[in-house]
mmCIF file of C-alpha atoms in Angstrom:
data_model
loop_
_atom_site.group_PDB
_atom_site.id
_atom_site.type_symbol
_atom_site.label_atom_id
_atom_site.label_comp_id
_atom_site.label_asym_id
_atom_site.label_seq_id
_atom_site.Cartn_x
_atom_site.Cartn_y
_atom_site.Cartn_z
ATOM 1 C CA UNK J 179 -6.061 20.778 -3.754
ATOM 2 C CA UNK J 180 -5.686 24.653 -3.706
ATOM 3 C CA UNK J 181 -4.206 24.428 -0.082
ATOM 4 C CA UNK J 182 -1.539 21.993 -0.677
ATOM 5 C CA UNK J 183 -0.997 23.880 -4.256
ATOM 6 C CA UNK J 184 -0.338 27.292 -1.994
ATOM 7 C CA UNK J 185 1.839 25.816 1.035
ATOM 8 C CA UNK J 186 3.936 23.991 -2.298
ATOM 9 C CA UNK J 187 7.597 25.322 -1.558
ATOM 10 C CA UNK J 188 8.963 28.190 -4.873
ATOM 11 C CA UNK J 189 11.339 26.480 -7.136
ATOM 12 C CA UNK J 190 13.951 28.385 -6.790
ATOM 13 C CA UNK J 191 15.590 31.240 -9.094
ATOM 14 C CA UNK J 192 18.665 31.945 -11.027
ATOM 15 C CA UNK J 193 20.702 34.123 -9.776
ATOM 16 C CA UNK J 194 19.470 37.987 -10.877
ATOM 17 C CA UNK J 195 20.840 39.477 -13.519
ATOM 18 C CA UNK J 196 22.985 42.080 -11.960
ATOM 19 C CA UNK J 197 24.686 39.226 -10.238
ATOM 20 C CA UNK J 198 25.206 37.469 -13.270
ATOM 21 C CA UNK J 199 27.087 40.896 -14.719
ATOM 22 C CA UNK J 200 29.068 40.876 -11.663
ATOM 23 C CA UNK J 201 30.537 37.920 -12.386
ATOM 24 C CA UNK J 202 32.733 40.202 -13.947
ATOM 25 C CA UNK J 203 34.290 40.880 -11.678
ATOM 26 C CA UNK J 204 36.521 37.787 -11.570
ATOM 27 C CA UNK J 205 39.042 38.874 -13.423
ATOM 28 C CA UNK J 206 39.936 41.123 -10.394
ATOM 29 C CA UNK J 207 39.568 38.332 -8.012
ATOM 30 C CA UNK J 208 42.125 36.083 -9.894
ATOM 31 C CA UNK J 209 44.504 38.817 -9.896
ATOM 32 C CA UNK J 210 44.042 39.187 -5.946
ATOM 33 C CA UNK J 211 44.373 35.520 -5.191
ATOM 34 C CA UNK J 212 47.846 35.642 -7.569
ATOM 35 C CA UNK J 213 48.805 38.414 -5.875
ATOM 36 C CA UNK J 214 48.270 36.722 -2.283
ATOM 37 C CA UNK J 215 49.850 33.722 -2.843
ATOM 38 C CA UNK J 216 52.925 34.070 -0.686
ATOM 39 C CA UNK J 217 50.819 34.864 2.366
ATOM 40 C CA UNK J 218 49.642 31.200 1.494
ATOM 41 C CA UNK J 219 52.915 30.062 3.285
ATOM 42 C CA UNK J 220 51.297 30.559 6.100
ATOM 43 C CA UNK J 221 48.140 28.322 6.101
ATOM 44 C CA UNK J 222 47.924 24.806 7.668
ATOM 45 C CA UNK J 223 50.137 22.802 5.893
ATOM 46 C CA UNK J 224 49.538 19.280 4.934
ATOM 47 C CA UNK J 225 50.545 15.927 5.654
ATOM 48 C CA UNK J 226 51.603 14.447 2.339
ATOM 49 C CA UNK J 227 48.095 13.076 1.724
ATOM 50 C CA UNK J 228 46.700 12.810 -2.413
ATOM 51 C CA UNK J 229 44.099 15.437 -3.135
ATOM 52 C CA UNK J 230 42.109 15.398 -6.075
ATOM 53 C CA UNK J 231 40.929 18.306 -7.490
ATOM 54 C CA UNK J 232 37.768 18.224 -10.392
ATOM 55 C CA UNK J 233 37.398 21.390 -12.521
ATOM 56 C CA UNK J 234 33.962 23.280 -12.634
ATOM 57 C CA UNK J 235 31.421 22.371 -15.694
ATOM 58 C CA UNK J 236 33.627 23.683 -18.780
ATOM 59 C CA UNK J 237 36.370 24.265 -17.463
ATOM 60 C CA UNK J 238 39.830 21.993 -17.401
ATOM 61 C CA UNK J 239 42.382 21.219 -15.152
ATOM 62 C CA UNK J 240 44.161 24.479 -16.329
ATOM 63 C CA UNK J 241 41.465 26.376 -13.870
ATOM 64 C CA UNK J 242 42.190 24.443 -10.953
ATOM 65 C CA UNK J 243 46.681 25.049 -11.520
ATOM 66 C CA UNK J 244 46.528 27.950 -8.692
ATOM 67 C CA UNK J 245 44.578 25.814 -6.266
ATOM 68 C CA UNK J 246 46.913 22.765 -6.765
ATOM 69 C CA UNK J 247 50.329 24.940 -6.797
ATOM 70 C CA UNK J 248 49.095 26.419 -3.604
ATOM 71 C CA UNK J 249 48.639 22.980 -2.439
ATOM 72 C CA UNK J 250 51.559 21.226 -3.600
ATOM 73 C CA UNK J 251 53.853 24.251 -1.826
ATOM 74 C CA UNK J 252 51.875 23.276 1.426
ATOM 75 C CA UNK J 253 52.761 19.485 1.358
ATOM 76 C CA UNK J 254 50.433 18.171 -0.256
ATOM 77 C CA UNK J 255 49.868 15.218 -3.742
ATOM 78 C CA UNK J 256 47.743 18.077 -5.230
ATOM 79 C CA UNK J 257 46.735 16.178 -8.931
ATOM 80 C CA UNK J 258 44.062 17.234 -11.643
ATOM 81 C CA UNK J 259 41.733 14.431 -13.128
ATOM 82 C CA UNK J 260 43.152 14.531 -16.060
ATOM 83 C CA UNK J 261 40.281 13.869 -18.466
ATOM 84 C CA UNK J 262 40.078 17.322 -20.331
ATOM 85 C CA UNK J 263 37.095 19.739 -20.308
ATOM 86 C CA UNK J 264 34.369 19.014 -18.199
ATOM 87 C CA UNK J 265 31.847 19.081 -20.325
ATOM 88 C CA UNK J 266 28.939 18.262 -17.959
ATOM 89 C CA UNK J 267 28.096 15.066 -17.652
ATOM 90 C CA UNK J 268 30.270 13.652 -15.075
ATOM 91 C CA UNK J 269 28.480 10.838 -14.028
ATOM 92 C CA UNK J 270 29.028 9.433 -17.493
ATOM 93 C CA UNK J 271 33.162 9.117 -16.171
ATOM 94 C CA UNK J 272 32.211 7.724 -13.254
ATOM 95 C CA UNK J 273 34.446 4.608 -14.078
ATOM 96 C CA UNK J 274 37.056 6.838 -15.230
ATOM 97 C CA UNK J 275 36.961 8.697 -11.977
ATOM 98 C CA UNK J 276 36.849 5.743 -9.843
ATOM 99 C CA UNK J 277 40.268 4.240 -11.640
ATOM 100 C CA UNK J 278 41.960 7.554 -11.132
ATOM 101 C CA UNK J 279 40.514 7.944 -7.622
ATOM 102 C CA UNK J 280 41.842 4.174 -7.183
ATOM 103 C CA UNK J 281 45.518 4.604 -8.447
ATOM 104 C CA UNK J 282 45.839 7.493 -6.715
ATOM 105 C CA UNK J 283 44.860 5.806 -3.423
ATOM 106 C CA UNK J 284 46.891 2.557 -4.807
ATOM 107 C CA UNK J 285 49.937 5.094 -4.934
ATOM 108 C CA UNK J 286 50.099 6.885 -1.663
ATOM 109 C CA UNK J 287 48.190 4.168 0.265
ATOM 110 C CA UNK J 288 46.048 6.426 2.152
ATOM 111 C CA UNK J 289 42.730 8.144 1.189
ATOM 112 C CA UNK J 290 42.337 10.720 -0.988
ATOM 113 C CA UNK J 291 40.904 14.257 -0.170
ATOM 114 C CA UNK J 292 38.399 16.138 -2.608
ATOM 115 C CA UNK J 293 36.222 13.715 -4.354
ATOM 116 C CA UNK J 294 32.781 12.297 -3.941
ATOM 117 C CA UNK J 295 32.103 8.519 -4.427
ATOM 118 C CA UNK J 296 34.393 4.925 -2.577
ATOM 119 C CA UNK J 297 34.495 6.670 0.652
ATOM 120 C CA UNK J 298 36.443 3.669 1.105
ATOM 121 C CA UNK J 299 39.324 5.819 -0.420
ATOM 122 C CA UNK J 300 38.057 9.178 0.660
ATOM 123 C CA UNK J 301 39.706 11.134 3.200
ATOM 124 C CA UNK J 302 37.245 14.077 2.987
ATOM 125 C CA UNK J 303 35.243 15.841 0.480
ATOM 126 C CA UNK J 304 35.196 19.889 -0.238
ATOM 127 C CA UNK J 305 33.320 21.416 -2.795
ATOM 128 C CA UNK J 306 33.188 24.920 -3.980
ATOM 129 C CA UNK J 307 30.392 26.641 -5.731
ATOM 130 C CA UNK J 308 29.237 23.395 -6.469
ATOM 131 C CA UNK J 309 25.427 23.007 -7.109
ATOM 132 C CA UNK J 310 24.516 19.633 -5.815
ATOM 133 C CA UNK J 311 20.954 19.937 -3.722
ATOM 134 C CA UNK J 312 17.661 21.342 -4.105
ATOM 135 C CA UNK J 313 16.141 22.936 -7.558
ATOM 136 C CA UNK J 314 19.721 22.226 -9.589
ATOM 137 C CA UNK J 315 17.570 24.033 -12.670
ATOM 138 C CA UNK J 316 18.313 27.235 -10.787
ATOM 139 C CA UNK J 317 21.213 28.643 -12.521
ATOM 140 C CA UNK J 318 22.152 30.995 -15.227
ATOM 141 C CA UNK J 319 23.986 28.040 -17.404
ATOM 142 C CA UNK J 320 20.883 25.888 -17.362
ATOM 143 C CA UNK J 321 21.108 26.598 -21.008
ATOM 144 C CA UNK J 322 24.322 26.197 -21.628
ATOM 145 C CA UNK J 323 24.602 23.158 -19.887
ATOM 146 C CA UNK J 324 21.385 21.310 -21.849
ATOM 147 C CA UNK J 325 23.437 21.989 -25.296
ATOM 148 C CA UNK J 326 26.912 20.959 -23.860
ATOM 149 C CA UNK J 327 26.204 18.549 -22.102
ATOM 150 C CA UNK J 328 23.069 16.652 -24.203
ATOM 151 C CA UNK J 329 21.719 15.949 -20.766
ATOM 152 C CA UNK J 330 18.331 17.952 -19.353
ATOM 153 C CA UNK J 331 18.641 19.393 -15.917
ATOM 154 C CA UNK J 332 15.872 17.966 -14.082
ATOM 155 C CA UNK J 333 14.348 21.248 -12.200
ATOM 156 C CA UNK J 334 13.330 18.800 -9.372
ATOM 157 C CA UNK J 335 15.441 15.642 -9.061
ATOM 158 C CA UNK J 336 15.034 12.370 -6.955
ATOM 159 C CA UNK J 337 14.774 13.921 -3.835
ATOM 160 C CA UNK J 338 16.200 10.689 -2.206
ATOM 161 C CA UNK J 339 19.685 11.371 -4.280
ATOM 162 C CA UNK J 340 19.284 15.100 -3.504
ATOM 163 C CA UNK J 341 19.093 14.555 0.244
ATOM 164 C CA UNK J 342 22.042 11.379 0.060
ATOM 165 C CA UNK J 343 24.073 14.569 -1.917
ATOM 166 C CA UNK J 344 23.790 17.799 0.564
ATOM 167 C CA UNK J 345 23.517 15.263 3.549
ATOM 168 C CA UNK J 346 25.582 12.905 5.136
ATOM 169 C CA UNK J 347 28.376 11.613 2.800
ATOM 170 C CA UNK J 348 29.589 9.303 5.490
ATOM 171 C CA UNK J 349 33.007 11.354 5.973
ATOM 172 C CA UNK J 350 33.976 14.778 6.661
ATOM 173 C CA UNK J 351 32.958 17.431 3.890
ATOM 174 C CA UNK J 352 32.730 20.795 3.434
ATOM 175 C CA UNK J 353 30.795 22.982 1.151
ATOM 176 C CA UNK J 354 32.485 26.421 0.589
ATOM 177 C CA UNK J 355 29.936 29.210 -1.461
ATOM 178 C CA UNK J 356 28.751 32.738 -1.850
ATOM 179 C CA UNK J 357 25.582 33.930 -1.529
ATOM 180 C CA UNK J 358 26.814 36.921 -4.741
ATOM 181 C CA UNK J 359 26.844 33.963 -6.718
ATOM 182 C CA UNK J 360 25.801 35.225 -10.380
ATOM 183 C CA UNK J 361 26.007 31.595 -11.956
ATOM 184 C CA UNK J 362 23.987 29.157 -9.461
ATOM 185 C CA UNK J 363 21.811 29.912 -6.659
ATOM 186 C CA UNK J 364 24.026 29.906 -3.513
ATOM 187 C CA UNK J 365 21.237 27.441 -1.866
ATOM 188 C CA UNK J 366 21.914 24.531 -4.486
ATOM 189 C CA UNK J 367 25.782 24.907 -2.646
ATOM 190 C CA UNK J 368 25.415 24.000 0.690
ATOM 191 C CA UNK J 369 25.051 21.128 2.751
ATOM 192 C CA UNK J 370 22.856 20.288 6.043
ATOM 193 C CA UNK J 371 25.253 20.876 8.670
ATOM 194 C CA UNK J 372 26.202 17.579 10.983
ATOM 195 C CA UNK J 373 28.819 16.589 13.596
ATOM 196 C CA UNK J 374 30.747 16.118 10.247
ATOM 197 C CA UNK J 375 29.991 18.516 7.454
ATOM 198 C CA UNK J 376 29.674 22.144 7.390
ATOM 199 C CA UNK J 377 29.146 25.536 5.304
ATOM 200 C CA UNK J 378 31.577 28.160 4.796
ATOM 201 C CA UNK J 379 30.202 31.517 3.167
ATOM 202 C CA UNK J 380 33.348 33.650 1.560
ATOM 203 C CA UNK J 381 31.756 36.781 1.774
ATOM 204 C CA UNK J 382 31.412 39.430 -2.066
ATOM 205 C CA UNK J 383 32.989 36.063 -3.994
ATOM 206 C CA UNK J 384 32.269 35.463 -7.477
ATOM 207 C CA UNK J 385 31.300 32.066 -8.697
ATOM 208 C CA UNK J 386 33.889 31.648 -11.886
ATOM 209 C CA UNK J 387 36.935 32.194 -9.841
ATOM 210 C CA UNK J 388 36.057 30.634 -6.109
ATOM 211 C CA UNK J 389 38.724 28.347 -6.808
ATOM 212 C CA UNK J 390 41.531 31.756 -6.749
ATOM 213 C CA UNK J 391 39.441 33.555 -4.305
ATOM 214 C CA UNK J 392 42.327 33.971 -1.305
ATOM 215 C CA UNK J 393 39.981 33.321 1.582
ATOM 216 C CA UNK J 394 38.419 30.257 -0.228
ATOM 217 C CA UNK J 395 41.690 28.826 -0.843
ATOM 218 C CA UNK J 396 42.860 29.156 2.746
ATOM 219 C CA UNK J 397 39.814 27.240 3.918
ATOM 220 C CA UNK J 398 40.957 24.771 1.799
ATOM 221 C CA UNK J 399 44.274 23.991 3.134
ATOM 222 C CA UNK J 400 42.701 24.793 6.897
ATOM 223 C CA UNK J 401 40.124 21.928 6.167
ATOM 224 C CA UNK J 402 42.570 19.497 4.414
ATOM 225 C CA UNK J 403 45.411 19.783 7.051
ATOM 226 C CA UNK J 404 43.170 18.035 9.495
ATOM 227 C CA UNK J 405 44.301 14.310 10.026
ATOM 228 C CA UNK J 406 42.476 11.418 8.487
ATOM 229 C CA UNK J 407 39.456 10.447 10.204
ATOM 230 C CA UNK J 408 39.188 14.141 12.171
ATOM 231 C CA UNK J 409 36.948 16.949 12.262
ATOM 232 C CA UNK J 410 36.521 19.849 13.879
ATOM 233 C CA UNK J 411 34.126 22.943 12.432
ATOM 234 C CA UNK J 412 36.008 26.107 10.644
ATOM 235 C CA UNK J 413 37.101 28.995 12.529
ATOM 236 C CA UNK J 414 38.395 31.854 10.914
ATOM 237 C CA UNK J 415 41.417 32.935 11.166
ATOM 238 C CA UNK J 416 44.293 33.953 9.626
ATOM 239 C CA UNK J 417 45.188 36.672 7.107
ATOM 240 C CA UNK J 418 42.014 36.447 5.737
ATOM 241 C CA UNK J 419 40.081 35.960 8.648
ATOM 242 C CA UNK J 420 37.316 38.750 7.474
ATOM 243 C CA UNK J 421 36.215 37.807 4.782
ATOM 244 C CA UNK J 422 34.363 34.752 5.900
ATOM 245 C CA UNK J 423 30.404 35.231 6.649
ATOM 246 C CA UNK J 424 27.916 32.372 8.147
ATOM 247 C CA UNK J 425 29.342 29.175 9.481
ATOM 248 C CA UNK J 426 27.513 26.346 9.513
#
């Protein structure tokens, strides 16, 4: 038993205090994103399909307005979730999210991007620093989540559920993350790569402003521009090509 205990993997740790303090750079990152917005006109254009953009924990649709504005200008029908502030218990809003997704799919008659349920209505999934695999307790906002959501974060959730979320979602999927994330352990934000799933690292990016980071926004636009049912691995391109790290 001692040998088995020694062989057990150590739990993931939350990002260091230094990385957490470095999240203050998000203010500069937002400014950079707004300043470079005109360059996004060079990004691959969309085909008009609907994109549903969900806000992160404690954020509202205001936090995704920049990303949605860029996508609108590139030809997408970008929508917020219209459910106020994300207080963490998204599972309790599952029916409302399904209804919103069905409405958008019904209005356009085409599958919607950026959603995590109802694969018959989902075209592709893109996450931005979202923790969905491994040790979900490896976060610097775990106590805040517990206090606000009243829904305890289990350190070791059901292995089969995590394998499904981090594995094959059944639709093309891209996880965009940063190894310098000061909020969640970056390892909880990556997929298991396969023929239609990939991970894109944004060098030096914060967690809080990942939706403004120009390299991340460019990557979102690039991924969305693929035709329905099509998937090719991301390649460094465009004015922010040097800002991408590991691609898998």
